[in-house]
Structures are given as C-alpha cells and as structure tokens.
PDB file of C-alpha atoms in Angstrom:
ATOM      1  CA  UNK A   1      -0.253   0.236   0.135  1.00  0.00           C
ATOM      2  CA  UNK A   2       0.822   3.724  -0.439  1.00  0.00           C
ATOM      3  CA  UNK A   3      -1.004   4.983   2.476  1.00  0.00           C
ATOM      4  CA  UNK A   4       0.363   8.370   3.164  1.00  0.00           C
ATOM      5  CA  UNK A   5       2.645   8.831  -0.173  1.00  0.00           C
ATOM      6  CA  UNK A   6       2.207  12.203  -2.570  1.00  0.00           C
ATOM      7  CA  UNK A   7       2.354  11.432  -6.058  1.00  0.00           C
ATOM      8  CA  UNK A   8       2.702  14.037  -8.521  1.00  0.00           C
ATOM      9  CA  UNK A   9       2.038  13.271 -12.181  1.00  0.00           C
ATOM     10  CA  UNK A  10       3.258  15.261 -15.070  1.00  0.00           C
ATOM     11  CA  UNK A  11       1.704  14.357 -18.657  1.00  0.00           C
ATOM     12  CA  UNK A  12       1.577  11.271 -20.815  1.00  0.00           C
ATOM     13  CA  UNK A  13      -0.572   9.164 -22.711  1.00  0.00           C
ATOM     14  CA  UNK A  14      -2.917   6.120 -22.092  1.00  0.00           C
ATOM     15  CA  UNK A  15      -0.641   4.274 -20.498  1.00  0.00           C
ATOM     16  CA  UNK A  16      -0.389   7.224 -17.547  1.00  0.00           C
ATOM     17  CA  UNK A  17      -4.544   6.797 -16.814  1.00  0.00           C
ATOM     18  CA  UNK A  18      -3.629   3.019 -15.623  1.00  0.00           C
ATOM     19  CA  UNK A  19      -0.450   4.023 -13.613  1.00  0.00           C
ATOM     20  CA  UNK A  20      -2.556   6.808 -11.951  1.00  0.00           C
ATOM     21  CA  UNK A  21      -5.917   4.480 -10.950  1.00  0.00           C
ATOM     22  CA  UNK A  22      -3.336   1.797  -9.875  1.00  0.00           C
ATOM     23  CA  UNK A  23      -1.231   4.390  -7.584  1.00  0.00           C
ATOM     24  CA  UNK A  24      -5.007   5.674  -6.491  1.00  0.00           C
ATOM     25  CA  UNK A  25      -6.239   2.149  -5.603  1.00  0.00           C
ATOM     26  CA  UNK A  26      -3.133   1.551  -3.296  1.00  0.00           C
ATOM     27  CA  UNK A  27      -4.583   4.726  -1.114  1.00  0.00           C
ATOM     28  CA  UNK A  28      -1.433   7.394  -2.340  1.00  0.00           C
ATOM     29  CA  UNK A  29      -2.596  10.946  -2.548  1.00  0.00           C
ATOM     30  CA  UNK A  30      -2.712  12.324  -6.279  1.00  0.00           C
ATOM     31  CA  UNK A  31      -1.912  15.316  -7.914  1.00  0.00           C
ATOM     32  CA  UNK A  32      -2.318  15.839 -11.641  1.00  0.00           C
ATOM     33  CA  UNK A  33      -0.178  18.311 -14.079  1.00  0.00           C
ATOM     34  CA  UNK A  34      -1.270  18.300 -17.804  1.00  0.00           C
ATOM     35  CA  UNK A  35      -4.745  15.992 -17.778  1.00  0.00           C
ATOM     36  CA  UNK A  36      -6.952  19.036 -17.670  1.00  0.00           C
ATOM     37  CA  UNK A  37      -8.675  16.977 -21.216  1.00  0.00           C
ATOM     38  CA  UNK A  38      -8.756  13.503 -19.776  1.00  0.00           C
ATOM     39  CA  UNK A  39     -12.120  12.254 -19.816  1.00  0.00           C
ATOM     40  CA  UNK A  40     -11.437   9.823 -16.857  1.00  0.00           C
ATOM     41  CA  UNK A  41     -11.916  10.886 -13.584  1.00  0.00           C
ATOM     42  CA  UNK A  42     -10.219   9.216  -9.852  1.00  0.00           C
ATOM     43  CA  UNK A  43     -11.640   9.410  -7.292  1.00  0.00           C
ATOM     44  CA  UNK A  44      -9.857  11.545  -4.187  1.00  0.00           C
ATOM     45  CA  UNK A  45      -6.959  13.340  -6.713  1.00  0.00           C
ATOM     46  CA  UNK A  46      -6.382  16.902  -7.360  1.00  0.00           C
ATOM     47  CA  UNK A  47      -5.618  18.514 -10.360  1.00  0.00           C
ATOM     48  CA  UNK A  48      -3.146  21.403 -10.418  1.00  0.00           C
ATOM     49  CA  UNK A  49      -1.110  23.802 -12.545  1.00  0.00           C
ATOM     50  CA  UNK A  50       2.825  23.452 -13.531  1.00  0.00           C
ATOM     51  CA  UNK A  51       3.989  25.250 -10.191  1.00  0.00           C
ATOM     52  CA  UNK A  52       6.639  25.034  -7.617  1.00  0.00           C
ATOM     53  CA  UNK A  53       4.209  24.728  -4.938  1.00  0.00           C
ATOM     54  CA  UNK A  54       2.642  21.794  -6.395  1.00  0.00           C
ATOM     55  CA  UNK A  55       5.863  20.317  -5.940  1.00  0.00           C
ATOM     56  CA  UNK A  56       6.545  20.686  -3.012  1.00  0.00           C
ATOM     57  CA  UNK A  57       7.221  18.297  -0.456  1.00  0.00           C
ATOM     58  CA  UNK A  58       5.574  15.055  -2.869  1.00  0.00           C
ATOM     59  CA  UNK A  59       7.134  11.607  -2.383  1.00  0.00           C
ATOM     60  CA  UNK A  60       7.245  10.581  -6.409  1.00  0.00           C
ATOM     61  CA  UNK A  61       7.258  12.448  -9.395  1.00  0.00           C
ATOM     62  CA  UNK A  62       5.776  10.050 -12.431  1.00  0.00           C
ATOM     63  CA  UNK A  63       6.961  11.208 -15.614  1.00  0.00           C
ATOM     64  CA  UNK A  64       6.154   9.838 -19.186  1.00  0.00           C
ATOM     65  CA  UNK A  65       7.337   7.585 -20.616  1.00  0.00           C
ATOM     66  CA  UNK A  66       9.455   9.569 -23.374  1.00  0.00           C
ATOM     67  CA  UNK A  67      10.863  11.372 -19.844  1.00  0.00           C
ATOM     68  CA  UNK A  68      11.832  14.613 -19.780  1.00  0.00           C
ATOM     69  CA  UNK A  69      13.470  16.337 -23.439  1.00  0.00           C
ATOM     70  CA  UNK A  70      16.599  18.581 -22.638  1.00  0.00           C
ATOM     71  CA  UNK A  71      14.412  21.534 -22.660  1.00  0.00           C
ATOM     72  CA  UNK A  72      12.398  20.615 -19.584  1.00  0.00           C
ATOM     73  CA  UNK A  73       9.354  19.480 -22.042  1.00  0.00           C
ATOM     74  CA  UNK A  74       7.270  16.552 -20.982  1.00  0.00           C
ATOM     75  CA  UNK A  75       4.907  14.760 -23.530  1.00  0.00           C
ATOM     76  CA  UNK A  76       1.441  15.149 -23.087  1.00  0.00           C
ATOM     77  CA  UNK A  77      -1.885  13.661 -24.405  1.00  0.00           C
ATOM     78  CA  UNK A  78      -4.263  15.647 -21.952  1.00  0.00           C
ATOM     79  CA  UNK A  79      -3.005  19.593 -21.616  1.00  0.00           C
ATOM     80  CA  UNK A  80      -3.523  22.281 -23.542  1.00  0.00           C
ATOM     81  CA  UNK A  81      -0.797  24.064 -23.293  1.00  0.00           C
ATOM     82  CA  UNK A  82       2.680  22.681 -23.006  1.00  0.00           C
ATOM     83  CA  UNK A  83       4.403  21.520 -20.155  1.00  0.00           C
ATOM     84  CA  UNK A  84       7.941  22.498 -19.279  1.00  0.00           C
ATOM     85  CA  UNK A  85       9.876  21.704 -16.337  1.00  0.00           C
ATOM     86  CA  UNK A  86      12.929  23.336 -14.452  1.00  0.00           C
ATOM     87  CA  UNK A  87      14.991  22.717 -11.533  1.00  0.00           C
ATOM     88  CA  UNK A  88      12.705  24.569  -8.884  1.00  0.00           C
ATOM     89  CA  UNK A  89      10.353  21.797  -9.691  1.00  0.00           C
ATOM     90  CA  UNK A  90      12.728  19.140  -8.300  1.00  0.00           C
ATOM     91  CA  UNK A  91      14.109  21.035  -5.948  1.00  0.00           C
ATOM     92  CA  UNK A  92      10.910  21.495  -4.003  1.00  0.00           C
ATOM     93  CA  UNK A  93      10.473  17.689  -4.088  1.00  0.00           C
ATOM     94  CA  UNK A  94      11.105  15.789  -0.859  1.00  0.00           C
ATOM     95  CA  UNK A  95      14.663  15.053  -0.491  1.00  0.00           C
ATOM     96  CA  UNK A  96      15.572  11.459  -1.667  1.00  0.00           C
ATOM     97  CA  UNK A  97      11.881  11.417  -3.766  1.00  0.00           C
ATOM     98  CA  UNK A  98      12.145   9.203  -6.379  1.00  0.00           C
ATOM     99  CA  UNK A  99      11.358  10.298 -10.228  1.00  0.00           C
ATOM    100  CA  UNK A 100       9.965   7.899 -12.141  1.00  0.00           C
ATOM    101  CA  UNK A 101      10.533   8.137 -16.025  1.00  0.00           C
ATOM    102  CA  UNK A 102      11.267   5.305 -18.808  1.00  0.00           C
ATOM    103  CA  UNK A 103      13.828   6.877 -20.459  1.00  0.00           C
ATOM    104  CA  UNK A 104      16.802   9.311 -18.856  1.00  0.00           C
ATOM    105  CA  UNK A 105      17.774  12.078 -21.083  1.00  0.00           C
ATOM    106  CA  UNK A 106      21.029  13.647 -19.589  1.00  0.00           C
ATOM    107  CA  UNK A 107      19.811  16.982 -18.257  1.00  0.00           C
ATOM    108  CA  UNK A 108      17.210  14.794 -15.893  1.00  0.00           C
ATOM    109  CA  UNK A 109      19.814  12.510 -14.507  1.00  0.00           C
ATOM    110  CA  UNK A 110      21.781  15.851 -13.926  1.00  0.00           C
ATOM    111  CA  UNK A 111      18.806  17.490 -12.488  1.00  0.00           C
ATOM    112  CA  UNK A 112      18.383  14.326 -10.316  1.00  0.00           C
ATOM    113  CA  UNK A 113      21.802  14.152  -8.865  1.00  0.00           C
ATOM    114  CA  UNK A 114      21.930  17.660  -8.279  1.00  0.00           C
ATOM    115  CA  UNK A 115      18.862  17.941  -5.941  1.00  0.00           C
ATOM    116  CA  UNK A 116      19.992  14.622  -3.928  1.00  0.00           C
ATOM    117  CA  UNK A 117      16.575  12.582  -5.729  1.00  0.00           C
ATOM    118  CA  UNK A 118      16.278   8.946  -6.632  1.00  0.00           C
ATOM    119  CA  UNK A 119      16.089   8.432 -10.308  1.00  0.00           C
ATOM    120  CA  UNK A 120      13.886   5.036 -11.688  1.00  0.00           C
ATOM    121  CA  UNK A 121      14.365   4.245 -15.448  1.00  0.00           C
ATOM    122  CA  UNK A 122      11.425   1.733 -15.648  1.00  0.00           C
ATOM    123  CA  UNK A 123      12.282   0.935 -18.930  1.00  0.00           C
ATOM    124  CA  UNK A 124      15.701  -0.194 -17.737  1.00  0.00           C
ATOM    125  CA  UNK A 125      14.094  -3.017 -14.976  1.00  0.00           C
ATOM    126  CA  UNK A 126      14.214  -6.165 -16.352  1.00  0.00           C
ATOM    127  CA  UNK A 127      10.275  -6.660 -14.604  1.00  0.00           C
ATOM    128  CA  UNK A 128       9.232  -3.781 -17.054  1.00  0.00           C
ATOM    129  CA  UNK A 129      10.976  -4.289 -19.676  1.00  0.00           C
ATOM    130  CA  UNK A 130      10.598  -8.209 -20.585  1.00  0.00           C
ATOM    131  CA  UNK A 131       6.785  -8.053 -19.825  1.00  0.00           C
ATOM    132  CA  UNK A 132       6.023  -5.109 -22.024  1.00  0.00           C
ATOM    133  CA  UNK A 133       8.460  -7.185 -24.922  1.00  0.00           C
ATOM    134  CA  UNK A 134       4.600  -8.609 -25.334  1.00  0.00           C
ATOM    135  CA  UNK A 135       2.868  -5.956 -26.613  1.00  0.00           C
ATOM    136  CA  UNK A 136       5.476  -4.580 -28.073  1.00  0.00           C
ATOM    137  CA  UNK A 137       6.030  -7.880 -29.936  1.00  0.00           C
ATOM    138  CA  UNK A 138       1.934  -7.944 -30.546  1.00  0.00           C
ATOM    139  CA  UNK A 139       1.976  -4.282 -32.184  1.00  0.00           C
ATOM    140  CA  UNK A 140       4.800  -5.017 -34.312  1.00  0.00           C
ATOM    141  CA  UNK A 141       3.435  -8.099 -36.265  1.00  0.00           C
ATOM    142  CA  UNK A 142       0.318  -6.671 -36.259  1.00  0.00           C
ATOM    143  CA  UNK A 143       2.011  -3.947 -38.380  1.00  0.00           C
ATOM    144  CA  UNK A 144       3.957  -6.068 -40.262  1.00  0.00           C
ATOM    145  CA  UNK A 145       0.564  -7.765 -41.198  1.00  0.00           C
ATOM    146  CA  UNK A 146      -0.710  -4.418 -42.027  1.00  0.00           C
ATOM    147  CA  UNK A 147       1.787  -3.720 -44.810  1.00  0.00           C
ATOM    148  CA  UNK A 148       2.616  -6.641 -45.911  1.00  0.00           C
ATOM    149  CA  UNK A 149       0.742  -8.904 -48.879  1.00  0.00           C
ATOM    150  CA  UNK A 150       2.338 -11.902 -47.406  1.00  0.00           C
ATOM    151  CA  UNK A 151       1.493 -14.384 -44.116  1.00  0.00           C
ATOM    152  CA  UNK A 152       3.595 -14.519 -41.417  1.00  0.00           C
ATOM    153  CA  UNK A 153       3.290 -17.865 -41.902  1.00  0.00           C
ATOM    154  CA  UNK A 154       6.472 -19.576 -44.300  1.00  0.00           C
ATOM    155  CA  UNK A 155       7.697 -16.031 -44.705  1.00  0.00           C
ATOM    156  CA  UNK A 156      11.562 -15.163 -44.410  1.00  0.00           C
ATOM    157  CA  UNK A 157      11.430 -12.610 -41.305  1.00  0.00           C
ATOM    158  CA  UNK A 158      14.761 -11.804 -39.708  1.00  0.00           C
ATOM    159  CA  UNK A 159      15.265  -9.945 -36.420  1.00  0.00           C
ATOM    160  CA  UNK A 160      18.347  -7.539 -35.900  1.00  0.00           C
ATOM    161  CA  UNK A 161      18.893  -7.720 -31.941  1.00  0.00           C
ATOM    162  CA  UNK A 162      18.522 -10.445 -29.354  1.00  0.00           C
ATOM    163  CA  UNK A 163      17.742  -8.321 -26.066  1.00  0.00           C
ATOM    164  CA  UNK A 164      14.686  -8.367 -24.975  1.00  0.00           C
ATOM    165  CA  UNK A 165      12.159  -7.815 -27.054  1.00  0.00           C
ATOM    166  CA  UNK A 166      14.230  -9.201 -29.848  1.00  0.00           C
ATOM    167  CA  UNK A 167      13.626 -12.521 -27.595  1.00  0.00           C
ATOM    168  CA  UNK A 168       9.723 -12.306 -27.304  1.00  0.00           C
ATOM    169  CA  UNK A 169       9.940 -11.189 -30.941  1.00  0.00           C
ATOM    170  CA  UNK A 170      11.929 -13.911 -32.647  1.00  0.00           C
ATOM    171  CA  UNK A 171      10.056 -16.499 -30.285  1.00  0.00           C
ATOM    172  CA  UNK A 172       6.478 -15.607 -31.349  1.00  0.00           C
ATOM    173  CA  UNK A 173       7.003 -15.196 -35.077  1.00  0.00           C
ATOM    174  CA  UNK A 174       8.815 -18.495 -35.044  1.00  0.00           C
ATOM    175  CA  UNK A 175       5.489 -20.110 -33.219  1.00  0.00           C
ATOM    176  CA  UNK A 176       3.175 -18.383 -36.481  1.00  0.00           C
ATOM    177  CA  UNK A 177       5.716 -20.383 -38.607  1.00  0.00           C
ATOM    178  CA  UNK A 178       7.870 -17.837 -40.371  1.00  0.00           C
ATOM    179  CA  UNK A 179      11.085 -19.026 -41.200  1.00  0.00           C
ATOM    180  CA  UNK A 180      13.409 -17.227 -38.759  1.00  0.00           C
ATOM    181  CA  UNK A 181      16.436 -15.511 -38.626  1.00  0.00           C
ATOM    182  CA  UNK A 182      18.323 -13.669 -35.868  1.00  0.00           C
ATOM    183  CA  UNK A 183      21.243 -11.403 -36.565  1.00  0.00           C
ATOM    184  CA  UNK A 184      23.061 -11.026 -32.592  1.00  0.00           C
ATOM    185  CA  UNK A 185      26.662 -10.573 -31.911  1.00  0.00           C
ATOM    186  CA  UNK A 186      27.784 -12.555 -28.689  1.00  0.00           C
ATOM    187  CA  UNK A 187      28.298 -16.045 -28.945  1.00  0.00           C
ATOM    188  CA  UNK A 188      25.733 -17.339 -25.794  1.00  0.00           C
ATOM    189  CA  UNK A 189      22.935 -15.328 -27.694  1.00  0.00           C
ATOM    190  CA  UNK A 190      23.984 -17.112 -30.613  1.00  0.00           C
ATOM    191  CA  UNK A 191      23.914 -20.025 -29.168  1.00  0.00           C
ATOM    192  CA  UNK A 192      20.698 -19.655 -27.720  1.00  0.00           C
ATOM    193  CA  UNK A 193      18.850 -19.123 -30.944  1.00  0.00           C
ATOM    194  CA  UNK A 194      19.932 -21.993 -32.889  1.00  0.00           C
ATOM    195  CA  UNK A 195      18.627 -23.954 -29.180  1.00  0.00           C
ATOM    196  CA  UNK A 196      15.464 -22.060 -29.896  1.00  0.00           C
ATOM    197  CA  UNK A 197      15.049 -23.715 -33.207  1.00  0.00           C
ATOM    198  CA  UNK A 198      15.719 -20.348 -35.303  1.00  0.00           C
ATOM    199  CA  UNK A 199      18.976 -19.603 -37.619  1.00  0.00           C
ATOM    200  CA  UNK A 200      21.579 -17.892 -35.742  1.00  0.00           C
ATOM    201  CA  UNK A 201      23.242 -15.377 -37.483  1.00  0.00           C
ATOM    202  CA  UNK A 202      26.406 -13.169 -36.844  1.00  0.00           C
ATOM    203  CA  UNK A 203      26.042  -9.750 -36.975  1.00  0.00           C
ATOM    204  CA  UNK A 204      28.895  -9.616 -39.679  1.00  0.00           C
ATOM    205  CA  UNK A 205      26.825 -11.494 -41.910  1.00  0.00           C
ATOM    206  CA  UNK A 206      23.950  -8.908 -41.471  1.00  0.00           C
ATOM    207  CA  UNK A 207      23.469  -8.589 -44.880  1.00  0.00           C
ATOM    208  CA  UNK A 208      23.637 -11.750 -46.065  1.00  0.00           C
ATOM    209  CA  UNK A 209      20.997 -12.560 -43.824  1.00  0.00           C
ATOM    210  CA  UNK A 210      18.665  -9.597 -45.204  1.00  0.00           C
ATOM    211  CA  UNK A 211      19.196 -10.031 -48.836  1.00  0.00           C
ATOM    212  CA  UNK A 212      16.043 -11.947 -49.473  1.00  0.00           C
ATOM    213  CA  UNK A 213      13.810 -11.454 -46.312  1.00  0.00           C
ATOM    214  CA  UNK A 214       9.961 -10.570 -46.724  1.00  0.00           C
ATOM    215  CA  UNK A 215      10.402  -8.740 -43.161  1.00  0.00           C
ATOM    216  CA  UNK A 216      12.896  -7.624 -41.464  1.00  0.00           C
ATOM    217  CA  UNK A 217      12.144  -6.460 -37.724  1.00  0.00           C
ATOM    218  CA  UNK A 218      14.703  -4.039 -36.001  1.00  0.00           C
ATOM    219  CA  UNK A 219      15.893  -3.891 -32.441  1.00  0.00           C
ATOM    220  CA  UNK A 220      18.576  -1.918 -32.466  1.00  0.00           C
ATOM    221  CA  UNK A 221      18.861   1.119 -31.482  1.00  0.00           C
ATOM    222  CA  UNK A 222      22.148   2.336 -33.817  1.00  0.00           C
ATOM    223  CA  UNK A 223      22.336   2.510 -37.740  1.00  0.00           C
ATOM    224  CA  UNK A 224      22.372  -1.264 -38.406  1.00  0.00           C
ATOM    225  CA  UNK A 225      20.237  -0.658 -41.982  1.00  0.00           C
ATOM    226  CA  UNK A 226      22.373   2.393 -43.562  1.00  0.00           C
ATOM    227  CA  UNK A 227      21.830   2.668 -47.271  1.00  0.00           C
ATOM    228  CA  UNK A 228      24.521  -0.088 -48.474  1.00  0.00           C
ATOM    229  CA  UNK A 229      22.602  -2.213 -47.087  1.00  0.00           C
ATOM    230  CA  UNK A 230      19.098  -1.485 -48.176  1.00  0.00           C
ATOM    231  CA  UNK A 231      20.743  -0.944 -51.662  1.00  0.00           C
ATOM    232  CA  UNK A 232      21.207  -4.727 -51.583  1.00  0.00           C
ATOM    233  CA  UNK A 233      17.667  -5.741 -50.256  1.00  0.00           C
ATOM    234  CA  UNK A 234      14.586  -6.869 -51.694  1.00  0.00           C
ATOM    235  CA  UNK A 235      12.758  -3.630 -53.049  1.00  0.00           C
ATOM    236  CA  UNK A 236       9.159  -4.810 -51.845  1.00  0.00           C
ATOM    237  CA  UNK A 237      10.966  -5.993 -47.971  1.00  0.00           C
ATOM    238  CA  UNK A 238       8.524  -4.737 -45.404  1.00  0.00           C
ATOM    239  CA  UNK A 239      11.374  -2.790 -42.507  1.00  0.00           C
ATOM    240  CA  UNK A 240       9.658  -2.563 -38.846  1.00  0.00           C
ATOM    241  CA  UNK A 241      11.741  -0.974 -36.631  1.00  0.00           C
ATOM    242  CA  UNK A 242      11.242  -0.615 -32.967  1.00  0.00           C
ATOM    243  CA  UNK A 243      14.433   0.459 -31.694  1.00  0.00           C
ATOM    244  CA  UNK A 244      14.284   3.675 -30.135  1.00  0.00           C
ATOM    245  CA  UNK A 245      14.115   7.396 -32.312  1.00  0.00           C
ATOM    246  CA  UNK A 246      15.743   7.910 -34.429  1.00  0.00           C
ATOM    247  CA  UNK A 247      15.873   4.290 -35.113  1.00  0.00           C
ATOM    248  CA  UNK A 248      18.255   1.702 -36.689  1.00  0.00           C
ATOM    249  CA  UNK A 249      17.371   2.553 -40.783  1.00  0.00           C
ATOM    250  CA  UNK A 250      18.244   5.025 -43.096  1.00  0.00           C
ATOM    251  CA  UNK A 251      14.589   5.916 -43.495  1.00  0.00           C
ATOM    252  CA  UNK A 252      15.476   8.904 -45.762  1.00  0.00           C
ATOM    253  CA  UNK A 253      17.255   6.056 -48.225  1.00  0.00           C
ATOM    254  CA  UNK A 254      14.113   3.716 -48.139  1.00  0.00           C
ATOM    255  CA  UNK A 255      12.224   6.167 -49.184  1.00  0.00           C
ATOM    256  CA  UNK A 256      14.203   7.179 -52.253  1.00  0.00           C
ATOM    257  CA  UNK A 257      14.542   3.706 -53.174  1.00  0.00           C
ATOM    258  CA  UNK A 258      10.289   3.084 -52.954  1.00  0.00           C
ATOM    259  CA  UNK A 259      10.767   0.703 -49.647  1.00  0.00           C
ATOM    260  CA  UNK A 260       8.593   0.255 -47.392  1.00  0.00           C
ATOM    261  CA  UNK A 261      10.212   1.282 -44.308  1.00  0.00           C
ATOM    262  CA  UNK A 262       8.160   1.885 -40.736  1.00  0.00           C
ATOM    263  CA  UNK A 263       9.668   3.895 -37.223  1.00  0.00           C
ATOM    264  CA  UNK A 264       7.365   2.331 -35.063  1.00  0.00           C
ATOM    265  CA  UNK A 265       8.775   2.784 -31.244  1.00  0.00           C
ATOM    266  CA  UNK A 266       6.481   3.170 -28.271  1.00  0.00           C
ATOM    267  CA  UNK A 267       4.126   0.002 -29.378  1.00  0.00           C
ATOM    268  CA  UNK A 268       2.431  -0.554 -25.961  1.00  0.00           C
ATOM    269  CA  UNK A 269       1.802   2.693 -25.891  1.00  0.00           C
ATOM    270  CA  UNK A 270      -0.573   2.009 -28.673  1.00  0.00           C
ATOM    271  CA  UNK A 271      -1.839  -1.598 -29.573  1.00  0.00           C
ATOM    272  CA  UNK A 272      -1.961  -2.769 -25.569  1.00  0.00           C
ATOM    273  CA  UNK A 273      -1.988   0.740 -22.943  1.00  0.00           C
ATOM    274  CA  UNK A 274      -3.942  -0.698 -20.658  1.00  0.00           C
ATOM    275  CA  UNK A 275      -1.612  -3.624 -20.043  1.00  0.00           C
ATOM    276  CA  UNK A 276       0.952  -1.276 -20.344  1.00  0.00           C
ATOM    277  CA  UNK A 277       0.057   0.671 -17.940  1.00  0.00           C
ATOM    278  CA  UNK A 278      -0.449  -1.882 -15.351  1.00  0.00           C
ATOM    279  CA  UNK A 279       2.862  -2.906 -15.951  1.00  0.00           C
ATOM    280  CA  UNK A 280       4.184   0.491 -15.236  1.00  0.00           C
ATOM    281  CA  UNK A 281       2.036   0.720 -12.567  1.00  0.00           C
ATOM    282  CA  UNK A 282       3.251  -2.833 -10.799  1.00  0.00           C
ATOM    283  CA  UNK A 283       7.233  -1.492 -10.561  1.00  0.00           C
ATOM    284  CA  UNK A 284       6.506   2.032  -9.597  1.00  0.00           C
ATOM    285  CA  UNK A 285       4.094   0.124  -6.744  1.00  0.00           C
ATOM    286  CA  UNK A 286       6.555  -2.131  -5.572  1.00  0.00           C
ATOM    287  CA  UNK A 287       9.417   0.114  -5.744  1.00  0.00           C
ATOM    288  CA  UNK A 288       8.335   2.542  -3.937  1.00  0.00           C
ATOM    289  CA  UNK A 289       7.797  -0.036  -0.765  1.00  0.00           C
ATOM    290  CA  UNK A 290      11.059  -1.869  -1.176  1.00  0.00           C
ATOM    291  CA  UNK A 291      13.748   0.993  -0.016  1.00  0.00           C
ATOM    292  CA  UNK A 292      16.713  -1.431  -0.815  1.00  0.00           C
ATOM    293  CA  UNK A 293      15.750  -1.923  -4.432  1.00  0.00           C
ATOM    294  CA  UNK A 294      15.870   1.511  -5.396  1.00  0.00           C
ATOM    295  CA  UNK A 295      18.127   0.896  -9.020  1.00  0.00           C
ATOM    296  CA  UNK A 296      20.165   4.612  -8.810  1.00  0.00           C
ATOM    297  CA  UNK A 297      20.064   6.657  -5.982  1.00  0.00           C
ATOM    298  CA  UNK A 298      21.996  10.300  -6.682  1.00  0.00           C
ATOM    299  CA  UNK A 299      23.603  11.959  -3.366  1.00  0.00           C
ATOM    300  CA  UNK A 300      22.765  15.540  -3.688  1.00  0.00           C
ATOM    301  CA  UNK A 301      26.145  17.291  -5.252  1.00  0.00           C
TER     302      UNK A 301
END
C-alpha cells in the first residue's frame, strides 16, 4: 500500500491513466498536472498547475515513458498547454523523492543528481522491459501484417538484435510459422537462438541475412540498416523498426528507393496501453515500498 505517500503525475499518454488508477487504488495521494483534457475521472485526486508549490514535499514524481526532453518539455496527450519543467520544480520535491521515468536524458539525470533525488528508469528494469516486450512484439507483428501481402507463416523474417524485445519477437514469429533468422553478436545469444530452433546469424553476416527477407524487424538502437545494406535488399521487403528514435534504419534512403520502412517506437502505448500501464504501475508500487531495491540513487552535490 502507498498510504501517506504523495505522488505528482506530469503529462503522459493512455498508459499513464492505468498507472494513476493503480496508485490511487493503493491509497496514495495523487496530484495531476496536465490532465485537464482527460475525460476519465479518478477518486481522491487533485488537478493542479505546473507550479513549484504543487511539487512541494511530494514523495514521487511520475513522468511519461518518454521522460523529459533536454529543454524540460514533457510529452502530454491531455493538456492544452505545453508542459515544461525546470530545476525549481525538482528542488521542491522531498529530499530523496523518487522520480519515475521510462527513459532519462542527460539533463534529467543531472538535475536528479544535483537535488539528491532517486531516478528510476523504468524501461531499464527487467520486470518492466521483459513484460513490455509482449505488447511490443504483438504490435510489431500486427504492423507487419498490415503492411505486407503475405502471411507471417512461411515468410522469410529477420530479427536484428536478441535483447528483451528481440527474444519475445523472435519466439512469437517462430511460433507463427515464419522462417526466422536472428542477427546477434555475443556467442551465447547465437547459441540460444539455435537452441530455440531458429537460424543464428553473426552480426558480420547481416547483409547476407536480409537480402532475401520478406520482413525485417530491427530492435537495435544504432544504424544497422544504412543505405549500403538497403541497396542490396528486395524492394518489396518491409522494415519494421522498433528501436528507440531515430531507429536503426536510413529512412531517407529507404523512401528514395521506394521501400516500406516504418519507425514504430513505443508500440505498447499504442496497441495495448492498459496492459502496458499496469506493467509500469506494478513496478512503481513495488519500488516505492522496497527501499533497498532502488536502482539508482544520486547523492546531493
């Protein structure tokens, strides 16, 4: 339970609504900033403006999955006005307060360090990232089905990367009957890919793997599909890039060549916001009650 804990929610998308509901259900005191256009109501919550007074003494600040940009702006779906945080907002939080975010850029990390706040990067928590890979995989496959004229079954599919999303995506595609090749670097990952009944491809043979692919799914947040690789691929191949922006594909060249290449980050918030929100909420509630499980604590100064 979160009885006596005070939360500030700033911005977000449909996932955030599920997080708010679970935090309220756990008896926390909740203040919402930037939710004036939200048509969903929550019991015992307060709407407030983005002022220093609103943040004063709060135990936790919950930001959207996308976090805070370097200019302090926060993505929001439910506000008429842009939301821009500054150092004074963070300074007003209770010392040692937790700041929950999906990802964190340099400025957010620096501010949390300066004011002795505990920064929690939820997308780096295995309990979130692994479960989050399920709606990510489902969304990526649904997008591929929409953009292709062939079935997933019996198609030549390549997955770039074998991390949390890559594993779930590869396994699901394999279960659907696709001929799955997975491109990875570490030898243990290549061995696991083979053990799972899929074709393991060392990273240096990436070009060979994608040349005859019907669909390529990229999970690697680096330029792994540059123009030189795209030039050798089939024109009718479909690329679904689920890596964080800007992705790992040369989208300019792909468009110039007439290929279908789609950058699709944050799929859970689009295809399954309720499930994704519950995953995030579960981690937040647990971490608020386990002091020794704090993933990253910045000491003031």
